[in-house]
Amino acid sequence: MTTLAITGGQVLLPDLTVTRADVLVDQDGGEILEFGDELAGEADDTLDAEGSLVTPGFVNGHCHVAMTLLRGHADDKPLDAWLQEDIWPVEAELTADSIRAGTELGVLEMIKSGTTSFADMYFFVPTIADVVAEAGLRARLGHGVISVGKDEEAVHEDAQEGLEVAAEVDGMADGRITSAFMPHSLTTVDGQYLSEYVPKARDLDVPVHYHANETEDEVTPIVENHGVRPLAYAAEKGMLESEDFFAHGVHVDESEIGLLAEAGTSVIHCPASNMKLASGMAPVQRMLEAGVTVGLGTDGAASNNDLSMLDEARDAAMLGKLAADDASAVPAEAVVKMVTQGSADAIGLDTGRLEVGAPADFAVIDLEQPHLTPQHDLVSHLAYAAAASDVRHTVCDGQVLMRDREVLTLDEDAVRARATEEAEALIARADD
Ligand SMILES: CSC[C@H]1O[C@@H](n2cnc3c(O)ncnc32)[C@H](O)[C@@H]1O
Ligand SMILES: [Zn+2]
């Protein structure tokens, strides 16, 4: 057995207490073996965590990772105009090479900011899976299916691709990659296709992931055309199972919160995207009180505009208070849970907690920084003060992906150069 010891740090436990301990990891099995003192002598390799906080690797519950190529391309518009005028015309020009370059850039940013797992809905998914496998992360991946603007044959091809891709990538990279069927949203995929293809996803035994209740404009047509709120409509379409998860949940009413709590369907809250597109404020405190599993996601880098889950945690706490008009709402403990166990549970990955036998996924945060001094409460620091650049080491499945801020699985300069080149070529094709 090959082992790794993370030594000298303070460790964040699942109950959000912090304890001084070394952590011993089985790198072959990718799991935590032991917490204790002086474990360096027992290990083949060590990672120094003196003056640092050892936390579970962060889990990004909703992303479109290759959208890093569109970061800063189109800002300051609401969702519909942004997608239709700026984003979709450029995405029509994406190639496998651009997706590879954008995904490499996105996973590089994730590793540098302590994210070890993510859920992703996009195009050219086998290429995304290759990059995830090489970079060493965990991910639940799916092809985004859209019916609007397509003839019937094209929609069937798209939905079929969604199923085939889910079957193809599930279990790749020694099980670090899993999949889902991913219809884009309740308004961009016509009901007849949801009725036909969601049961086929059940036959594959994969969850369903989609966008829902993001803007008022998305709620109104469903109420008008189907006579029910969007999540009741989702339930009619079989998309409200306990393994399913959807992004946003901004405009949900009490009846829908009740449906979610009963069904066990999870919500991925994306506060930065919701603020930037002015979509609204999700009732996160209400959903938590009702027992809904809430995770956190960045959404794509074009509506955020970064992939840092520490930023997302702080945004969730701040926005949650504003939404509830209550400073005690969505406290530090809640967002630290959301960015670890909450997102992991929501997207159905067995990670997000540091205990013996759990997957060896870590972010190690350097606490010896002015903005993290003094250290009254490390959970408070994680929620409100720590930044992506404080992440020292990142470990996923027992493998060191970043050591002392050097990413070991990707060549940072080459990734940035390729992404710059591919992003410029993509925009040029779209402008032609
Ligand atoms: C069909 S692949 C995914 C699709 O979703 C688009 N997208 C990015 N951000 C959002 C958002 O906040 N709401 C809805 N759709 C979004 C992305 O550009 C892809 O086209
Ligand atoms: Zn999204």
Coordinates of C-alpha atoms and ligand atoms in Angstrom, one line a residue:
M1 CA 0.0 0.0 0.0
T2 CA 1.3 3.5 -0.9
T3 CA 0.5 6.1 1.8
L4 CA 0.4 9.9 2.2
A5 CA 0.5 11.8 5.5
I6 CA -0.9 15.3 5.7
T7 CA 1.0 16.6 8.8
G8 CA 0.7 19.3 11.3
G9 CA -2.6 20.8 10.3
Q10 CA -5.9 21.5 12.0
V11 CA -8.6 19.2 10.5
L12 CA -12.3 20.2 9.8
L13 CA -14.5 17.2 10.9
P14 CA -18.0 16.4 9.6
D15 CA -19.6 18.0 12.7
L16 CA -17.7 21.2 11.9
T17 CA -15.4 21.0 14.9
V18 CA -11.7 21.5 14.3
T19 CA -9.1 19.2 15.7
R20 CA -5.3 19.1 15.6
A21 CA -4.3 15.9 13.8
D22 CA -2.2 14.3 11.1
V23 CA -4.2 12.4 8.4
L24 CA -2.9 9.2 6.9
V25 CA -4.2 8.3 3.5
D26 CA -4.2 5.1 1.4
Q27 CA -3.3 6.4 -2.0
D28 CA -4.1 3.1 -3.8
G29 CA -7.5 2.9 -2.4
G30 CA -8.0 6.7 -2.3
E31 CA -9.4 6.7 1.2
I32 CA -8.6 8.1 4.7
L33 CA -7.0 5.5 6.9
E34 CA -6.4 7.3 10.2
F35 CA -6.3 10.6 12.1
G36 CA -3.5 10.8 14.8
D37 CA -0.2 12.2 16.0
E38 CA 3.2 11.9 14.3
L39 CA 2.0 9.9 11.3
A40 CA 4.7 11.1 9.0
G41 CA 7.0 8.2 9.9
E42 CA 4.4 5.7 8.7
A43 CA 3.9 7.3 5.3
D44 CA 5.6 7.0 1.9
D45 CA 5.0 10.7 1.2
T46 CA 4.1 13.8 3.3
L47 CA 2.3 17.1 2.7
D48 CA 3.1 19.8 5.2
A49 CA 0.0 21.4 6.7
E50 CA 1.6 23.4 9.6
G51 CA -0.3 26.6 10.1
S52 CA -3.1 25.3 7.8
L53 CA -6.7 24.1 7.9
V54 CA -7.3 20.7 6.3
T55 CA -10.9 20.7 4.8
P56 CA -12.8 18.3 2.6
G57 CA -12.2 19.2 -1.1
F58 CA -14.9 21.6 -2.2
V59 CA -17.7 20.3 -4.4
N60 CA -19.1 22.5 -7.2
G61 CA -22.6 21.2 -7.7
H62 CA -23.4 23.0 -11.0
C63 CA -21.0 24.2 -13.7
H64 CA -20.4 24.5 -17.5
V65 CA -16.7 24.2 -17.1
A66 CA -15.6 25.0 -20.7
M67 CA -17.4 28.3 -20.5
T68 CA -14.1 29.6 -19.1
L69 CA -13.5 30.5 -22.7
L70 CA -16.4 33.0 -22.6
R71 CA -15.3 34.6 -19.3
G72 CA -15.7 38.4 -19.8
H73 CA -17.1 38.0 -23.3
A74 CA -20.6 39.1 -22.4
D75 CA -21.5 40.7 -19.1
D76 CA -24.2 42.8 -17.6
K77 CA -27.3 41.4 -19.2
P78 CA -30.2 39.3 -17.9
L79 CA -30.4 35.6 -18.5
D80 CA -32.5 35.4 -21.7
A81 CA -30.8 38.2 -23.6
W82 CA -27.4 37.0 -22.4
L83 CA -28.0 33.5 -23.7
Q84 CA -29.8 34.4 -26.9
E85 CA -27.8 37.4 -28.0
D86 CA -24.3 36.5 -26.8
I87 CA -23.7 33.0 -25.5
W88 CA -25.6 30.6 -27.8
P89 CA -24.3 32.1 -31.1
V90 CA -20.7 31.6 -29.8
E91 CA -21.5 28.1 -28.4
A92 CA -22.7 27.1 -31.9
E93 CA -19.0 27.4 -33.0
L94 CA -17.5 25.2 -30.3
T95 CA -15.3 22.4 -31.4
A96 CA -13.7 19.5 -29.5
D97 CA -10.4 21.4 -29.4
S98 CA -12.1 24.5 -27.9
I99 CA -13.9 22.3 -25.3
R100 CA -10.6 20.6 -24.4
A101 CA -8.9 24.0 -23.9
G102 CA -11.7 25.5 -21.9
T103 CA -12.1 22.4 -19.7
E104 CA -8.4 22.3 -19.0
L105 CA -8.5 26.0 -18.0
G106 CA -11.6 25.4 -15.8
V107 CA -10.2 22.3 -14.0
L108 CA -6.9 24.2 -13.5
E109 CA -8.8 27.0 -11.7
M110 CA -10.8 24.4 -9.7
I111 CA -7.6 22.6 -8.5
K112 CA -6.0 26.0 -7.6
S113 CA -9.1 26.9 -5.6
G114 CA -9.5 23.6 -3.7
T115 CA -12.4 22.1 -5.7
T116 CA -12.0 18.3 -6.1
S117 CA -15.5 17.4 -7.5
F118 CA -18.0 19.0 -9.7
A119 CA -21.2 18.4 -11.8
D120 CA -21.1 19.7 -15.3
M121 CA -23.6 20.1 -18.1
Y122 CA -22.2 20.9 -21.5
F123 CA -21.2 19.7 -25.0
F124 CA -18.5 17.3 -26.3
V125 CA -18.7 15.4 -23.0
P126 CA -16.2 12.6 -23.8
T127 CA -13.6 15.3 -24.3
I128 CA -14.5 16.8 -21.0
A129 CA -14.3 13.4 -19.4
D130 CA -10.7 12.9 -20.8
V131 CA -9.5 16.1 -19.3
V132 CA -11.1 15.3 -15.9
A133 CA -9.5 11.9 -15.9
E134 CA -6.1 13.4 -16.7
A135 CA -6.4 16.2 -14.2
G136 CA -7.3 13.8 -11.4
L137 CA -10.7 15.3 -10.3
R138 CA -14.1 13.7 -9.7
A139 CA -17.1 14.7 -11.8
R140 CA -20.7 13.9 -12.7
L141 CA -20.9 14.8 -16.4
G142 CA -23.8 15.1 -18.9
H143 CA -24.7 16.4 -22.3
G144 CA -27.0 19.4 -22.2
V145 CA -30.2 18.6 -24.3
I146 CA -32.2 21.5 -25.8
S147 CA -35.3 21.3 -28.0
V148 CA -36.1 25.0 -28.7
G149 CA -35.1 26.1 -32.2
K150 CA -34.7 22.5 -33.5
D151 CA -36.7 20.2 -35.7
E152 CA -38.0 16.9 -34.3
E153 CA -35.2 14.8 -35.8
A154 CA -32.5 17.0 -34.4
V155 CA -34.1 17.0 -30.9
H156 CA -34.2 13.2 -30.9
E157 CA -30.6 13.1 -32.0
D158 CA -29.7 15.5 -29.2
A159 CA -31.7 13.6 -26.5
Q160 CA -30.2 10.3 -27.7
E161 CA -26.7 11.8 -27.4
G162 CA -27.6 12.7 -23.8
L163 CA -28.4 9.1 -23.1
E164 CA -25.5 7.6 -25.0
V165 CA -23.0 10.0 -23.4
A166 CA -24.3 9.2 -19.9
A167 CA -23.8 5.5 -20.6
E168 CA -20.4 6.0 -22.1
V169 CA -18.7 8.1 -19.5
D170 CA -20.3 6.6 -16.3
G171 CA -17.5 4.8 -14.3
M172 CA -14.6 6.3 -16.3
A173 CA -11.3 7.1 -14.5
D174 CA -11.6 4.3 -12.0
G175 CA -15.1 5.5 -11.1
R176 CA -14.1 9.1 -10.5
I177 CA -16.4 10.0 -13.4
T178 CA -20.1 9.4 -13.1
S179 CA -22.9 10.8 -15.3
A180 CA -26.5 12.1 -15.5
F181 CA -29.1 12.8 -18.1
M182 CA -29.2 16.6 -18.4
P183 CA -32.2 18.3 -20.2
H184 CA -31.2 22.0 -20.1
S185 CA -34.4 23.3 -18.4
L186 CA -38.2 22.9 -18.0
T187 CA -38.7 25.6 -20.7
T188 CA -36.0 24.9 -23.2
V189 CA -37.0 21.2 -23.6
D190 CA -40.5 20.6 -24.8
G191 CA -42.7 18.4 -22.5
Q192 CA -43.2 15.6 -25.0
Y193 CA -39.4 15.0 -25.0
L194 CA -39.1 15.1 -21.2
S195 CA -42.0 12.5 -21.1
E196 CA -40.1 10.3 -23.6
Y197 CA -36.5 10.5 -22.5
V198 CA -36.6 10.9 -18.7
P199 CA -37.9 7.2 -18.3
K200 CA -35.0 6.1 -20.6
A201 CA -32.6 7.8 -18.2
R202 CA -34.2 5.8 -15.4
D203 CA -33.5 2.6 -17.3
L204 CA -29.8 3.7 -17.4
D205 CA -30.0 4.2 -13.6
V206 CA -28.6 7.8 -13.8
P207 CA -30.0 10.9 -12.1
V208 CA -31.5 13.8 -14.0
H209 CA -30.0 17.3 -13.7
Y210 CA -31.5 20.5 -15.1
H211 CA -32.0 24.2 -14.6
A212 CA -35.3 25.2 -12.9
N213 CA -37.0 28.2 -11.4
E214 CA -34.1 30.5 -12.3
T215 CA -36.0 33.6 -13.4
E216 CA -39.6 34.8 -13.2
D217 CA -39.7 34.5 -17.0
E218 CA -39.2 30.8 -16.7
V219 CA -42.0 30.3 -14.2
T220 CA -44.8 32.3 -16.0
P221 CA -45.0 30.2 -19.2
I222 CA -45.1 26.9 -17.3
V223 CA -48.0 28.2 -15.1
E224 CA -49.8 29.6 -18.2
N225 CA -49.3 26.5 -20.4
H226 CA -49.5 23.7 -17.9
G227 CA -51.6 25.2 -15.0
V228 CA -49.1 24.3 -12.3
R229 CA -45.9 25.7 -10.8
P230 CA -42.6 24.5 -12.4
L231 CA -41.7 21.9 -9.8
A232 CA -45.1 20.3 -9.9
Y233 CA -44.6 20.1 -13.6
A234 CA -41.2 18.6 -13.1
A235 CA -42.8 16.0 -10.8
E236 CA -45.3 15.2 -13.6
K237 CA -42.4 14.6 -15.9
G238 CA -40.7 12.3 -13.4
M239 CA -37.9 14.7 -12.7
L240 CA -38.3 15.0 -9.0
E241 CA -36.7 11.8 -7.7
S242 CA -34.4 11.7 -4.7
E243 CA -31.3 11.3 -6.9
D244 CA -32.2 14.3 -9.1
F245 CA -30.8 17.8 -8.6
F246 CA -31.4 21.1 -10.3
A247 CA -29.6 24.4 -10.5
H248 CA -31.0 27.7 -9.1
G249 CA -34.4 27.3 -7.4
V250 CA -34.6 31.1 -7.1
H251 CA -38.3 31.5 -7.7
V252 CA -39.8 28.6 -5.6
D253 CA -42.9 29.1 -3.5
E254 CA -43.8 27.2 -0.3
S255 CA -45.7 24.5 -2.2
E256 CA -42.6 23.8 -4.2
I257 CA -40.3 23.8 -1.2
G258 CA -42.7 21.2 0.3
L259 CA -42.5 19.1 -2.8
L260 CA -38.7 19.1 -2.7
A261 CA -38.6 18.2 0.9
E262 CA -41.0 15.3 0.3
A263 CA -39.3 14.0 -2.8
G264 CA -35.7 14.5 -1.6
T265 CA -34.7 16.3 -4.8
S266 CA -31.7 18.6 -4.2
V267 CA -31.2 22.2 -5.2
I268 CA -27.9 23.7 -6.3
H269 CA -27.8 27.3 -5.2
C270 CA -25.7 29.5 -7.6
P271 CA -25.6 32.9 -5.8
A272 CA -23.0 34.7 -7.9
S273 CA -24.7 33.8 -11.2
N274 CA -28.1 34.8 -9.7
M275 CA -26.8 38.2 -8.6
K276 CA -24.9 38.9 -11.8
L277 CA -27.8 38.1 -14.1
A278 CA -30.2 39.7 -11.6
S279 CA -32.3 36.5 -11.6
G280 CA -33.3 37.0 -7.9
M281 CA -32.6 35.7 -4.4
A282 CA -33.2 32.0 -3.6
P283 CA -35.0 31.4 -0.3
V284 CA -32.1 29.3 0.9
Q285 CA -32.9 29.6 4.6
R286 CA -36.5 28.5 4.0
M287 CA -35.3 25.5 2.0
L288 CA -32.8 24.5 4.7
E289 CA -35.5 24.8 7.4
A290 CA -37.8 22.6 5.4
G291 CA -35.1 19.9 5.1
V292 CA -34.2 20.3 1.5
T293 CA -30.6 19.3 0.5
V294 CA -28.9 22.4 -0.8
G295 CA -25.5 22.5 -2.5
L296 CA -23.6 25.2 -4.1
G297 CA -22.5 25.8 -7.7
T298 CA -20.6 28.4 -9.6
D299 CA -22.6 28.0 -12.8
G300 CA -20.4 28.8 -15.8
A301 CA -17.5 31.3 -15.6
A302 CA -19.3 33.6 -18.0
S303 CA -22.0 34.4 -15.4
N304 CA -19.9 34.4 -12.3
N305 CA -17.0 35.1 -13.4
D306 CA -14.7 32.6 -11.6
L307 CA -14.9 29.1 -10.4
S308 CA -13.9 29.6 -6.7
M309 CA -16.2 27.8 -4.3
L310 CA -14.9 29.9 -1.4
D311 CA -16.3 32.9 -3.2
E312 CA -19.5 31.0 -3.7
A313 CA -19.8 30.2 0.0
R314 CA -19.4 33.8 1.0
D315 CA -21.9 34.9 -1.6
A316 CA -24.4 32.3 -0.4
A317 CA -24.1 33.5 3.2
M318 CA -24.4 37.2 2.3
L319 CA -27.3 36.8 -0.2
G320 CA -29.1 34.3 2.1
K321 CA -29.2 37.0 4.8
L322 CA -30.5 39.6 2.4
A323 CA -33.1 37.3 1.0
A324 CA -34.4 36.4 4.5
D325 CA -34.0 40.0 5.8
D326 CA -32.3 38.3 8.7
A327 CA -28.6 38.5 9.6
S328 CA -28.8 35.1 11.4
A329 CA -30.0 33.4 8.2
V330 CA -27.6 31.1 6.2
P331 CA -24.8 31.2 8.8
A332 CA -21.2 30.3 8.3
E333 CA -21.8 26.6 9.4
A334 CA -24.6 26.3 6.8
V335 CA -22.5 27.5 3.8
V336 CA -19.5 25.4 4.9
K337 CA -21.8 22.3 4.9
M338 CA -23.2 23.3 1.6
V339 CA -19.9 23.6 -0.2
T340 CA -18.8 20.2 1.1
Q341 CA -21.4 17.6 2.2
G342 CA -24.4 19.5 0.8
S343 CA -23.1 19.6 -2.8
A344 CA -21.7 16.1 -2.5
D345 CA -25.0 14.6 -1.3
A346 CA -26.9 16.7 -3.9
I347 CA -24.9 15.4 -6.9
G348 CA -24.7 11.9 -5.5
L349 CA -21.0 11.7 -4.8
D350 CA -19.6 9.9 -1.8
T351 CA -17.3 12.7 -0.6
G352 CA -17.4 16.0 1.2
R353 CA -16.5 14.8 4.7
L354 CA -13.2 13.9 6.5
E355 CA -13.6 10.6 8.4
V356 CA -11.9 7.2 8.4
G357 CA -12.9 5.3 5.3
A358 CA -14.1 8.4 3.4
P359 CA -12.6 9.4 0.0
A360 CA -9.3 11.2 0.4
D361 CA -10.3 14.5 -1.1
F362 CA -8.8 17.5 0.6
A363 CA -8.2 21.2 0.3
V364 CA -5.4 22.6 2.6
I365 CA -5.8 26.2 3.4
D366 CA -2.9 28.4 4.5
L367 CA -4.1 30.3 7.6
E368 CA -0.9 32.3 8.1
Q369 CA -2.3 35.3 6.2
P370 CA -3.3 38.8 7.5
H371 CA -6.9 38.4 6.4
L372 CA -7.1 35.1 8.3
T373 CA -5.7 36.6 11.6
P374 CA -6.7 36.2 14.5
Q375 CA -8.3 32.7 14.5
H376 CA -11.3 32.9 16.7
D377 CA -13.3 30.6 14.5
L378 CA -12.0 28.7 11.5
V379 CA -15.5 27.9 10.1
S380 CA -16.2 31.6 10.1
H381 CA -12.9 32.2 8.2
L382 CA -13.8 29.5 5.6
A383 CA -17.2 31.1 5.0
Y384 CA -16.3 34.8 5.1
A385 CA -12.6 35.4 4.8
A386 CA -10.6 32.7 3.0
A387 CA -9.8 33.1 -0.7
A388 CA -8.9 30.8 -3.6
S389 CA -5.3 31.9 -3.4
D390 CA -5.1 30.7 0.2
V391 CA -5.4 27.1 -1.0
R392 CA -1.9 25.5 -0.6
H393 CA -2.5 21.8 -1.5
T394 CA -5.3 20.0 -3.3
V395 CA -5.7 16.2 -3.0
C396 CA -8.3 14.1 -4.8
D397 CA -8.7 10.3 -4.4
G398 CA -5.5 10.2 -2.4
Q399 CA -3.4 11.8 -5.3
V400 CA -1.7 15.2 -4.8
L401 CA -3.0 17.4 -7.6
M402 CA -1.5 20.6 -6.2
R403 CA 1.5 20.9 -3.8
D404 CA 2.5 24.3 -2.4
R405 CA 0.4 25.9 -5.2
E406 CA 2.1 24.0 -8.0
V407 CA -0.4 22.1 -10.0
L408 CA 1.1 18.7 -10.8
T409 CA -1.4 17.2 -13.3
L410 CA -1.6 20.1 -15.7
D411 CA 1.0 22.5 -17.2
E412 CA -0.3 25.8 -16.1
D413 CA 1.4 28.0 -18.7
A414 CA 0.5 25.7 -21.6
V415 CA -3.1 25.5 -20.5
R416 CA -3.4 29.3 -20.3
A417 CA -1.8 29.7 -23.7
R418 CA -4.1 27.1 -25.4
A419 CA -7.2 28.6 -23.7
T420 CA -6.3 32.1 -24.9
E421 CA -5.7 30.9 -28.4
E422 CA -8.9 28.8 -28.6
A423 CA -11.0 31.5 -27.0
E424 CA -9.9 34.1 -29.5
A425 CA -10.4 31.7 -32.4
L426 CA -13.9 30.8 -31.1
I427 CA -15.0 34.4 -30.9
A428 CA -13.5 35.1 -34.4
R429 CA -15.6 32.2 -35.9
A430 CA -18.7 33.5 -34.2
D431 CA -18.1 37.1 -35.5
D432 CA -17.5 35.9 -39.1
Ligands
LIG1 C1 -27.1 22.8 -23.1 S1 -25.5 22.8 -22.3 C2 -25.8 24.0 -21.0 C3 -26.3 25.3 -21.5 O1 -26.6 26.1 -20.4 C4 -26.2 27.5 -20.7 N1 -26.2 28.2 -19.4 C5 -25.2 28.8 -18.8 N2 -25.5 29.4 -17.7 C6 -26.9 29.2 -17.6 C7 -27.9 29.7 -16.7 O2 -27.6 30.4 -15.7 N3 -29.1 29.3 -17.0 C8 -29.5 28.6 -18.0 N4 -28.6 28.2 -18.9 C9 -27.3 28.5 -18.7 C10 -24.9 27.3 -21.4 O3 -24.6 28.5 -22.0 C11 -25.2 26.1 -22.3 O4 -25.9 26.6 -23.5
ZN2 ZN -26.1 26.6 -15.5

